[in-house]
Coordinates of C-alpha atoms in Angstrom, one line a residue:
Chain A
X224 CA 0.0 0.0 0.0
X225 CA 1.4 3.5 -1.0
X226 CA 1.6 6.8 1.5
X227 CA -1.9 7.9 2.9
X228 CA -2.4 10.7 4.8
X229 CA -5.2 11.4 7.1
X230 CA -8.2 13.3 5.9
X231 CA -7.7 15.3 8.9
X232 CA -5.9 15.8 12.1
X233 CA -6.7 15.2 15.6
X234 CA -10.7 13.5 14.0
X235 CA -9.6 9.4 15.4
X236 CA -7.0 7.5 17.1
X237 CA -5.2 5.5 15.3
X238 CA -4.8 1.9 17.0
X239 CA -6.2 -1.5 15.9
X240 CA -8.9 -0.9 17.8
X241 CA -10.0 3.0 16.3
X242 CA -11.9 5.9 18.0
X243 CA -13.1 9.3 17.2
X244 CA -12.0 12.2 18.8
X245 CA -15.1 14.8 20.1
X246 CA -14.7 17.6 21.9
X247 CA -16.4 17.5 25.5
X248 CA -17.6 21.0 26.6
X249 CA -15.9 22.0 29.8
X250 CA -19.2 23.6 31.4
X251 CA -22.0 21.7 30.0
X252 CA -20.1 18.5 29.6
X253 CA -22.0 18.4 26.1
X254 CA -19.6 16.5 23.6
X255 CA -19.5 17.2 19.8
X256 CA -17.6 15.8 17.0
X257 CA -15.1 17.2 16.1
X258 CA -13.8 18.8 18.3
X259 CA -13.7 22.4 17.5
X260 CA -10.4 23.7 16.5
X261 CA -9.1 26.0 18.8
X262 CA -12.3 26.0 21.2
X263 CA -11.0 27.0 24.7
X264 CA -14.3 25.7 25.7
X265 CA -14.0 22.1 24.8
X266 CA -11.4 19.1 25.8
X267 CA -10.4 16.6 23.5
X268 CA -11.9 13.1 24.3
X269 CA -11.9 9.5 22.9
X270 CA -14.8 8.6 22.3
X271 CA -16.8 5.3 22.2
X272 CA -16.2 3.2 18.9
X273 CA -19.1 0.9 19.4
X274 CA -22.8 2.5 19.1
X275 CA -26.0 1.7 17.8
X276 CA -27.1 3.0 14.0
X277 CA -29.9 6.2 14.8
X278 CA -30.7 6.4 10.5
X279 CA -29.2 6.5 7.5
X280 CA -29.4 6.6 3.5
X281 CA -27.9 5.6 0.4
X282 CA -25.8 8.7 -1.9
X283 CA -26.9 7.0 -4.9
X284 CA -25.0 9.9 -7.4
X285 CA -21.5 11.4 -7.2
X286 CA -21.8 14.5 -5.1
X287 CA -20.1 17.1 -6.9
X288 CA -16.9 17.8 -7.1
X289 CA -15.2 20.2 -5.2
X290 CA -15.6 19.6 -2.8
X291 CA -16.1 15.4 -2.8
X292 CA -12.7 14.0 -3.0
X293 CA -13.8 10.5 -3.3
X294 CA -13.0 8.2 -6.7
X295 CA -13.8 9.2 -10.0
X296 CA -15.6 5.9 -11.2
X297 CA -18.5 6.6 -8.7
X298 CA -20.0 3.6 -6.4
X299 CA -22.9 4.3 -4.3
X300 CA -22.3 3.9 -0.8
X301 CA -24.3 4.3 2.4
X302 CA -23.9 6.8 5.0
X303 CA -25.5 7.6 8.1
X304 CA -25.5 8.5 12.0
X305 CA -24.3 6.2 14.9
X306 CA -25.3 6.9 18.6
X307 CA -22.3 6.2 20.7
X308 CA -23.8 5.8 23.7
X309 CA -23.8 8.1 26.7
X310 CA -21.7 10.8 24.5
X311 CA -23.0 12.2 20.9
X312 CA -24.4 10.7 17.6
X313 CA -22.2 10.9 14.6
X314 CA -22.3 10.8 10.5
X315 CA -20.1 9.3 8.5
X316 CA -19.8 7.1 5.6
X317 CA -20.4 3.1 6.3
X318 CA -18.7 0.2 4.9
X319 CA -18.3 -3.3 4.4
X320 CA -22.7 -3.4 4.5
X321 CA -25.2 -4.4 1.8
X322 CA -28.1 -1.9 1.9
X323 CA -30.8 -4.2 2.0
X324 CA -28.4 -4.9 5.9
X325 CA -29.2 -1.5 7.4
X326 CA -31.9 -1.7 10.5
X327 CA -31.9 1.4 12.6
X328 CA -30.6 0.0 16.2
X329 CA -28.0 -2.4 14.6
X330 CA -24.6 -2.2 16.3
X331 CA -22.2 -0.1 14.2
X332 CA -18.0 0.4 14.7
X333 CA -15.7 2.8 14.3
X334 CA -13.3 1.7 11.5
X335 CA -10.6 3.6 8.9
X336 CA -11.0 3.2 5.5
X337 CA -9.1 4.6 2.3
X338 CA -11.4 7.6 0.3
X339 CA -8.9 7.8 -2.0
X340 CA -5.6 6.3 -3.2
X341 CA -3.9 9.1 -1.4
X342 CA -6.0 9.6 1.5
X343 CA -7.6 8.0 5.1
X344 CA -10.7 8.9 7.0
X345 CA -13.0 7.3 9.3
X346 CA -16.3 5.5 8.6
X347 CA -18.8 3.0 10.3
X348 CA -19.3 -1.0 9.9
X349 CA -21.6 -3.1 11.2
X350 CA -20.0 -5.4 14.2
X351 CA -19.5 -9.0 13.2
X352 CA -18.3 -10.5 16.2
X353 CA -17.1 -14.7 16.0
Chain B
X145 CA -50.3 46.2 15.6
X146 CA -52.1 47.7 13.0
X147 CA -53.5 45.2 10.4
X148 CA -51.5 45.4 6.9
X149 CA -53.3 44.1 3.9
X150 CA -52.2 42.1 0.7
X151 CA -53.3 44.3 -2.2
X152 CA -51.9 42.9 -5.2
X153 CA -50.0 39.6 -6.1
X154 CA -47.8 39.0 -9.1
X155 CA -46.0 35.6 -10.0
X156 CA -43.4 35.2 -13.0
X157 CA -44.5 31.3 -14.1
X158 CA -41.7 29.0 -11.8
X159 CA -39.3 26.2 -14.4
X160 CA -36.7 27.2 -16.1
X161 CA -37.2 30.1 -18.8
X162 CA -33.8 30.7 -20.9
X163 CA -32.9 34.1 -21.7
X164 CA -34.7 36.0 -19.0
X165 CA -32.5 36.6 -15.5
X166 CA -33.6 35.9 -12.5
X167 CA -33.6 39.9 -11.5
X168 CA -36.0 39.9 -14.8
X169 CA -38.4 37.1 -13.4
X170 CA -38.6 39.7 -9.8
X171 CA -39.4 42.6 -11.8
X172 CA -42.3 40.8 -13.8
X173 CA -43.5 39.5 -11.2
X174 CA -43.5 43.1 -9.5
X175 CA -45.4 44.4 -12.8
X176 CA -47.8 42.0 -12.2
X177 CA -48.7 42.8 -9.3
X178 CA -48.9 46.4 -9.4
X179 CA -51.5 45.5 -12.3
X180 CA -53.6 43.7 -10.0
X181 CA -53.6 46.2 -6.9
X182 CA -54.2 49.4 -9.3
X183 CA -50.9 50.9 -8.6
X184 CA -47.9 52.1 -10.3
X185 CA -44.5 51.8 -9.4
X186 CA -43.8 55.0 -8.3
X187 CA -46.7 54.9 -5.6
X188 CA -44.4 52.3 -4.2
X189 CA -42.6 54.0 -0.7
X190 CA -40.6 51.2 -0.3
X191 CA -39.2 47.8 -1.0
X192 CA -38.0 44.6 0.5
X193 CA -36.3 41.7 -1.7
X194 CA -34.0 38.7 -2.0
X195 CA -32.5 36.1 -4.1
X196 CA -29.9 33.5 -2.6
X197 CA -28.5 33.4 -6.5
X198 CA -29.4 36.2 -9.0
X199 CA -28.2 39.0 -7.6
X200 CA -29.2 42.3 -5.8
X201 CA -32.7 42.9 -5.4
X202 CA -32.3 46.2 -5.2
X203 CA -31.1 46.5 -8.9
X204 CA -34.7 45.9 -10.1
X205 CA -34.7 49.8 -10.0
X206 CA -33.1 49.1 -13.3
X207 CA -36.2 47.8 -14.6
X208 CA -38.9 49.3 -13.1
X209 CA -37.8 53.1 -12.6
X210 CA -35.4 55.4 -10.8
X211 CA -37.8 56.6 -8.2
X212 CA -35.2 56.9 -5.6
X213 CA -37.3 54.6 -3.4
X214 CA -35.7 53.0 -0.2
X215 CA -35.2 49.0 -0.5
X216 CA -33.7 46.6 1.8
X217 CA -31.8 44.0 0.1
X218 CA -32.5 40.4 2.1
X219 CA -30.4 37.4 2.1
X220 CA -32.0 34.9 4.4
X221 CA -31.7 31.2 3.0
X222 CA -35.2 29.7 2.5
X223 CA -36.8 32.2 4.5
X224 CA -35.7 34.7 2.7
X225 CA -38.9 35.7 1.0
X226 CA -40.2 35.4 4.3
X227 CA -38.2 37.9 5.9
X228 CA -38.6 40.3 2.5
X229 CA -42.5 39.8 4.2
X230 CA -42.3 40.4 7.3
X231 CA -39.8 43.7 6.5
X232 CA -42.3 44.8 4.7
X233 CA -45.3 44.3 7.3
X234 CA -42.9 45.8 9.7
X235 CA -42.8 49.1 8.0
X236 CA -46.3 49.4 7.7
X237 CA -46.9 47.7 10.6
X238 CA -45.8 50.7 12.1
X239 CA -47.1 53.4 11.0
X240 CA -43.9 54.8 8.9
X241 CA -45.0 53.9 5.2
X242 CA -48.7 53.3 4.0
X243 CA -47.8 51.0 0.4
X244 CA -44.5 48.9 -0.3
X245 CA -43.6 46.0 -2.0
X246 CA -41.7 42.2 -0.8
X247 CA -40.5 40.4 -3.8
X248 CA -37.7 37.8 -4.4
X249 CA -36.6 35.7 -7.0
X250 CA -34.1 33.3 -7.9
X251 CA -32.2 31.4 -10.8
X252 CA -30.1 28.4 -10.0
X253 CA -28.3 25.7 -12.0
X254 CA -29.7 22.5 -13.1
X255 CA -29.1 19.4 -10.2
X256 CA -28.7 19.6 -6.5
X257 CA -27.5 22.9 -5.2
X258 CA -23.0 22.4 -4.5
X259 CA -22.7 24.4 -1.0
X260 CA -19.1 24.1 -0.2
X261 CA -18.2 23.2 3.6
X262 CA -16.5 26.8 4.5
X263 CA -20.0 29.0 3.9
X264 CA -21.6 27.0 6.5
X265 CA -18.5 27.3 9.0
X266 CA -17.7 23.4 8.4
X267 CA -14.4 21.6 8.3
X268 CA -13.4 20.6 4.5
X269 CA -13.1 17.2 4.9
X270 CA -16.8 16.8 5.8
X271 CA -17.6 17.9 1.9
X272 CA -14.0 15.6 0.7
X273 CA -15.8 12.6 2.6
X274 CA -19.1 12.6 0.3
X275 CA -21.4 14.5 3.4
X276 CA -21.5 17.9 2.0
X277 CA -25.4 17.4 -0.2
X278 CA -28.6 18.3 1.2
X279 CA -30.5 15.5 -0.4
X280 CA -28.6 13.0 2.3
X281 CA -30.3 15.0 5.2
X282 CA -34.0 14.7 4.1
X283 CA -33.9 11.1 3.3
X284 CA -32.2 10.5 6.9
X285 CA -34.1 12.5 9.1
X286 CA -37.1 11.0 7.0
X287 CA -35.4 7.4 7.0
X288 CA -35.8 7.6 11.1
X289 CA -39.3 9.0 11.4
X290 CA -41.0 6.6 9.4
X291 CA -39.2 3.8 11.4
X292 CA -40.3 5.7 14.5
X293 CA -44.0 6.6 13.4
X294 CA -45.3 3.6 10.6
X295 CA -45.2 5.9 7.6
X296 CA -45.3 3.5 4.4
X297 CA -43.3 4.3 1.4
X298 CA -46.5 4.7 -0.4
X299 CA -47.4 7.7 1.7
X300 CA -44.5 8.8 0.2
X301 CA -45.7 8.3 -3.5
X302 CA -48.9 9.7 -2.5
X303 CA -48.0 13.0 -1.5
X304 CA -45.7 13.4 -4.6
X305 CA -49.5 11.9 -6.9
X306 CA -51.1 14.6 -5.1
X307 CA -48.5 17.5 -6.2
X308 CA -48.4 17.0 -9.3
X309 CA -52.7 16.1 -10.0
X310 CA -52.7 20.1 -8.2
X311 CA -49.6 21.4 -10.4
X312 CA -51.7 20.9 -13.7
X313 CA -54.2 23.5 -12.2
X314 CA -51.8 26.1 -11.5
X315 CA -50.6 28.4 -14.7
X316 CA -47.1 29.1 -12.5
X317 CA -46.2 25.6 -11.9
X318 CA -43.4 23.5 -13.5
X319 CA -44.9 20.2 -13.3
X320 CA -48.0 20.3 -14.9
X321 CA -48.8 16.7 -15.9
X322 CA -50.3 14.1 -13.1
X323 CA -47.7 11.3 -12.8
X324 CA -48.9 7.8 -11.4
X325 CA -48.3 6.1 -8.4
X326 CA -46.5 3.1 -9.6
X327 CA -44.4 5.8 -11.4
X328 CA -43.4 7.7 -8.8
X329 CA -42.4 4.5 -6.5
X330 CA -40.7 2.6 -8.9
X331 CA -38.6 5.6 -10.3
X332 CA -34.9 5.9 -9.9
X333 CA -33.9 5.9 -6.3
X334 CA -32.1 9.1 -5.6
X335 CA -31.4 9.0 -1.7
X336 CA -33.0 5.8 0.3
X337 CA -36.0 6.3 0.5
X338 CA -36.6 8.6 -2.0
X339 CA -37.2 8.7 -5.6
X340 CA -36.7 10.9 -8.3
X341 CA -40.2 12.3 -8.2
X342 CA -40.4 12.8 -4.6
X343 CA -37.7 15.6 -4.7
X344 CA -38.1 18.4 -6.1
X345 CA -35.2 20.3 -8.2
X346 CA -33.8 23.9 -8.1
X347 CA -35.8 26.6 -10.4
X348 CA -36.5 29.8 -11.4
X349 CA -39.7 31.9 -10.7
X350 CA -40.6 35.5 -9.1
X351 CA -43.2 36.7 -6.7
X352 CA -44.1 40.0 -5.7
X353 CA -46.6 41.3 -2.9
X354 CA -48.2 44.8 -2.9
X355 CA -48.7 45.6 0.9
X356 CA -50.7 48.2 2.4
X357 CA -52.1 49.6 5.2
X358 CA -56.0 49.4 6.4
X359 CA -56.4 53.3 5.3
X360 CA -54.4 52.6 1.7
X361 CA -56.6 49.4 1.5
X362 CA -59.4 50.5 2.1
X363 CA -59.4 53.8 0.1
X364 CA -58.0 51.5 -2.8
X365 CA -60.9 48.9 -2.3
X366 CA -58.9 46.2 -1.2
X367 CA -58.7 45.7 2.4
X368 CA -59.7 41.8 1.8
X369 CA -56.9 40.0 2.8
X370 CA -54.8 40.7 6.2
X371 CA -51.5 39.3 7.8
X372 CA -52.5 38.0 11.0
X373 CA -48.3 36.4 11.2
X374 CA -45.5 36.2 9.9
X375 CA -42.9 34.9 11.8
X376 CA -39.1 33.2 11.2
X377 CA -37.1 31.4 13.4
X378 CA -33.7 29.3 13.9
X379 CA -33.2 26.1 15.3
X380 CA -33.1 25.6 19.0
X381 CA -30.9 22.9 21.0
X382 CA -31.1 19.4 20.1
X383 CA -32.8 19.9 16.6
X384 CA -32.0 17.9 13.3
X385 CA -30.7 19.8 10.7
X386 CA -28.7 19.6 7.5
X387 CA -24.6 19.7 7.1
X388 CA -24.6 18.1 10.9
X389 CA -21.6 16.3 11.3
X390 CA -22.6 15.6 14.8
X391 CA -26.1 15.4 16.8
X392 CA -26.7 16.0 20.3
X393 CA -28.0 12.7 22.2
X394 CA -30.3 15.0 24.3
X395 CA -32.9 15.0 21.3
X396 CA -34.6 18.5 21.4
X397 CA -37.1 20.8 19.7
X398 CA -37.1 22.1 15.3
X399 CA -37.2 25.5 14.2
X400 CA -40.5 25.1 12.5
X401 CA -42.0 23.6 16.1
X402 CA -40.6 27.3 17.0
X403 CA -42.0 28.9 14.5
X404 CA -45.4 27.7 14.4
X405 CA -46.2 27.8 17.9
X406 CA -45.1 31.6 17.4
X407 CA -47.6 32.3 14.1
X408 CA -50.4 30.4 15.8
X409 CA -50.0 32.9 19.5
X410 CA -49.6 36.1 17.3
X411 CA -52.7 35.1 15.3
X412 CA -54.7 34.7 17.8
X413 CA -56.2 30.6 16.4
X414 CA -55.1 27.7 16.2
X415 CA -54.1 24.5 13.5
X416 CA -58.2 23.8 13.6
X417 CA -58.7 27.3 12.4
X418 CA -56.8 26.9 8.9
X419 CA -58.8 26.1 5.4
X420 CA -55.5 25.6 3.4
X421 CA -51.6 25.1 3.9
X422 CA -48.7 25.2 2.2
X423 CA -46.4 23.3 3.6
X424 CA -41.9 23.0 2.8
X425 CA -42.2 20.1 0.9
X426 CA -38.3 19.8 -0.8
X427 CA -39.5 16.4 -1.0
X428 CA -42.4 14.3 0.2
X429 CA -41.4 13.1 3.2
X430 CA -41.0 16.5 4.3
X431 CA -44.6 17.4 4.0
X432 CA -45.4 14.4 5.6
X433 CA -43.0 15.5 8.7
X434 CA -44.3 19.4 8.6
X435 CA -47.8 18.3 8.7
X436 CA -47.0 17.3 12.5
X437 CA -44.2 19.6 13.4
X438 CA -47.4 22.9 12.0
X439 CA -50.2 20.9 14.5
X440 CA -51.9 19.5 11.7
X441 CA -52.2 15.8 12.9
X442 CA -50.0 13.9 15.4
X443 CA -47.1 12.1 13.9
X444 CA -47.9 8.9 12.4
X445 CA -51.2 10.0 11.8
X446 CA -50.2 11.2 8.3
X447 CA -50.7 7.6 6.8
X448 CA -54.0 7.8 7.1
X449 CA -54.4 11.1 6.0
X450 CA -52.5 10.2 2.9
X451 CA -54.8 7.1 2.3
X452 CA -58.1 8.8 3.1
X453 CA -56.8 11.4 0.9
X454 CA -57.6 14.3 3.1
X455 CA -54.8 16.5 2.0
X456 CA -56.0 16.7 -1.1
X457 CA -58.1 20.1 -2.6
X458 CA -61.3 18.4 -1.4
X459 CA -59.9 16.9 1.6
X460 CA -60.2 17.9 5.1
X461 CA -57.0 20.5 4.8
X462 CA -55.5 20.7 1.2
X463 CA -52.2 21.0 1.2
X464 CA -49.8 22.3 -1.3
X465 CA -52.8 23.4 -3.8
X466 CA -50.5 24.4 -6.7
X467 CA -48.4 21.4 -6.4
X468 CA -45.9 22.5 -3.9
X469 CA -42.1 22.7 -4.5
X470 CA -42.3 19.0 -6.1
X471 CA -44.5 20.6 -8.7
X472 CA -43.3 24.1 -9.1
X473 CA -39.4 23.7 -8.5
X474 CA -37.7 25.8 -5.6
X475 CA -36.2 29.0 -6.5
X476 CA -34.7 29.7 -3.0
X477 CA -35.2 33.7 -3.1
X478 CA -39.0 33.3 -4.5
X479 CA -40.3 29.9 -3.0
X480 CA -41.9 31.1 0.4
X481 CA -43.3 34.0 -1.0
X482 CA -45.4 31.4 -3.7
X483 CA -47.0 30.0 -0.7
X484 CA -48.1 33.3 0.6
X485 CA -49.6 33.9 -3.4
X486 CA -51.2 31.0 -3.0
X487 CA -52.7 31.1 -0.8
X488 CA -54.2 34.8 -1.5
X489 CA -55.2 32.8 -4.7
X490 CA -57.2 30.9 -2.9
X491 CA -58.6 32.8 -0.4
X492 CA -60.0 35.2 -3.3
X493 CA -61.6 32.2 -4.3
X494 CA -59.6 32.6 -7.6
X495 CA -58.1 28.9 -7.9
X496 CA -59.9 27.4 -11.1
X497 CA -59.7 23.9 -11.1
X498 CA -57.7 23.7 -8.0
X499 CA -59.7 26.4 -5.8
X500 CA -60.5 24.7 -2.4
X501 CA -64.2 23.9 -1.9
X502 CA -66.1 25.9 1.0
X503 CA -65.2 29.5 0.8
X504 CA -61.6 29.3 2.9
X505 CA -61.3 32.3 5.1
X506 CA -57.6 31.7 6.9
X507 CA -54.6 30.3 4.8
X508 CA -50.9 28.9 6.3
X509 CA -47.7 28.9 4.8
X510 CA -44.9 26.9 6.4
X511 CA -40.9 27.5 4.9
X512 CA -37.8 25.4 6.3
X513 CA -34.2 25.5 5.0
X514 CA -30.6 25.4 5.5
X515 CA -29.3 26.2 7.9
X516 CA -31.9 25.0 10.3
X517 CA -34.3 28.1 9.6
X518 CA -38.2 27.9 9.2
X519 CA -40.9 30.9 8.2
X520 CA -44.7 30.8 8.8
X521 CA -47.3 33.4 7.7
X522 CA -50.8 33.2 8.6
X523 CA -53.8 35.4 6.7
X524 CA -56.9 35.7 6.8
X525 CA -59.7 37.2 4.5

């Protein structure tokens, strides 16, 4: 496999096991993802790769492009938001699912997957455990 | 405050028209209706307009005279007609001008609008990782409420049958051919669960309102139909809105909840009170949802009201009786302020083949867009 470089830094942790990285407000103890750049308000924290799928859809065209920076030859994939529990609910892409698969209340994990030859970035896949 | 009237209306026909500018459509649209109130455009004391993508509203001076008349150029999203509105109440509202005019218009490229991560203060990966399009947002928020409240995908198809059997009775629609159920379900899936004919696509069109005040009304004849609210809010904590890379678990309130709640206090009524709405419907499932979050029914109910068919121009509360945004297209700048026309169509009891039945005395109009922004108007005749 060639160089990659993350989509972004300071969004997961990189380990076998992966996580995202929110931002917990230091008041409220409200988390978001991400964290905001350069918020005094919020801390860093990891945050729970395991949750449960809240909804979701198919992008069944190419979104446009800037600013998509996915491949050229174009195959629909599902996206959606995960609920990691006790802490925020999150959208990203999913992978390694058949559509026909997606239940709301499934369990979903955090995983990294290429976007482009060149580049990293988070998404969600359903947990096979066994 | 004191009551302000609608005096005149004036619609340039929504589509796509080449060769004529969206600032072209606006002042047509503004000829019109001064035609219909009686009035010319130098009797105008003031102006409020918008587009989101064909320029300054206040160039249309271009077009329709150098009368050195004061106008307030507005920029607000999807509301943005509604805001031109409420401007324009405002200043009659109190007391500083007698007769103005709220107009917007629009002209946007063919597909799905391209909003780039940076206007909506968003990090750029979110639009390099495929999340940046609005069509992704409806079909999820819809996805969960019809696994949370039983709505069928042939609800779905059934508001999308009923905009387009209205659109063939309004002259300013797009749409104007009835399109079958089986049609409209089987059609190409665009975002899961909706089909191509359940969304409906950027557009061009104009509006204009002639506004005036009970004296100007009155002396002119007209004092028929009256603003009893027009109102515009933003999204409160814990709402569900598009470009949202992250959602609060503490599940809140929705700008149109806001909204609503507000029209319906300043009015004075309540949902039972209304004869006709017209009701964001970017695509179906959204009407479906905005039928709940205006007070129409409780959610879930919407399945039967679909299968009874009581949204329809005979039905208990027609909605969308010129076909909506599925029929007529959504210029951003123009699109709220075709619901408020619309409804002064019908309230006139000038709809044709798609007036509602009964003599309809208090009409609703219901706007949501990006960023989490929702407009509602209220007259009555």
């Amino acid at each position: 496999m060639g160089q990659t470089v993350d989509i972004a830094e300071g969004l997961f942790v990189d380990a076998p096991h992966p996580a995202l990285i929110g931002g917990r407000h230091r008041e409220t103890g409200g988390i978001v993802f991400p964290c905001p750049a350069g918020s005094a308000d919020h801390e860093p924290v990891v945050l729970p790769r395991r949750g449960t799928l809240w909804s979701w859809t198919v992008q069944r065209f190419r979104p446009k492009t800037p600013p998509y920076a996915g491949p050229e030859e174009f195959t629909p994939f599902a996206l959606g938001y995960v609920e990691l529990p006790g802490a925020v609910i999150v959208e990203a892409p999913f992978t390694d699912v058949a559509f026909d698969e997606l239940r709301i209340g499934m369990a979903m994990e955090t995983v990294l997957v290429p976007l482009n030859g060149k580049v990293r970035t988070f998404a969600f896949a359903p947990v096979r455990e066994g | 405050m004191a009551d302000v009237f609608i005096v005149g209306i004036g619609i340039h026909p929504f589509g796509r028209t080449e060769g004529r500018s969206g600032l072209h459509q606006g002042a047509f649209a503004i000829r019109q209706a001064l035609d219909d109130a009686g009035l010319a455009w130098r009797d105008m004391q003031f102006g409020f307009g918008g587009s989101d993508s064909a320029g300054n509203a206040d160039t249309v001076v271009n077009e329709m005279g150098l009368t050195g008349l004061p106008i307030i150029n507005v920029r607000n999203g999807c509301a943005t007609g509604g805001s031109s509105l409420i401007g324009a109440w405002q200043a009659i509202a109190s007391g500083q001008y007698d007769v103005g005019v709220a107009f917007g218009f629009d002209k946007h490229p063919r597909g799905a609008f391209n909003a780039m991560p940076a206007e909506y203060s968003l990090p750029d990966w979110y639009g390099e990782a495929g999340m940046m399009v609005t069509t992704q947002f409806f079909a999820m928020k819809l996805q969960r409420y019809m696994a949370q409240h039983g709505i069928s995908h042939a609800a779905l198809g059934r508001v999308a049958q009923k905009a387009f059997d209205n659109g063939v009775h309004a002259p300013h629609a797009w749409r104007r051919s009835p399109v079958d159920l089986d049609t409209i379900l089987s059609s190409q899936m665009i975002s899961d669960p909706l089909t191509k004919y359940m969304f409906c696509s950027p557009a061009e069109g104009g509006v204009a309102l002639i506004l005036a005040s009970e004296k100007k009304a009155r002396a002119m004849g007209r004092a028929a139909i009256r603003i009893r609210a027009a109102v515009t809010r933003t999204r409160p904590p814990g709402s569900f809105e598009v470009f949202s890379p992250s959602l609060s678990v503490e599940r809140g309130g929705a700008p149109t909840l806001l909204a609503s709640a507000a029209a319906f206090e300043m009015a004075g009524i309540g949902p039972e009170d209304i004869a006709v709405a017209q009701l964001q419907d970017t695509e179906s499932g959204a009407e479906i949802m905005h039928m709940a979050e205006n007070g129409f029914c409780r959610d879930g109910e919407q399945e039967q009201w679909l299968a009874e068919g009581w949204s329809r121009i005979d039905g208990r509360l027609p909605i969308n009786t010129d076909g909506g945004c599925l029929a007529c297209g959504e210029p951003i700048g123009a699109s709220g302020l075709r619901q408020v026309y619309e409804n002064v169509v019908q309230l006139r009891g000038a709809g044709g083949g798609r007036q509602v039945p009964g003599d309809p005395r208090v009409g609703y109009t219901h706007v949501y867009g990006a960023p989490g922004i929702s407009g509602v108007t209220i007259l009555e005749r």
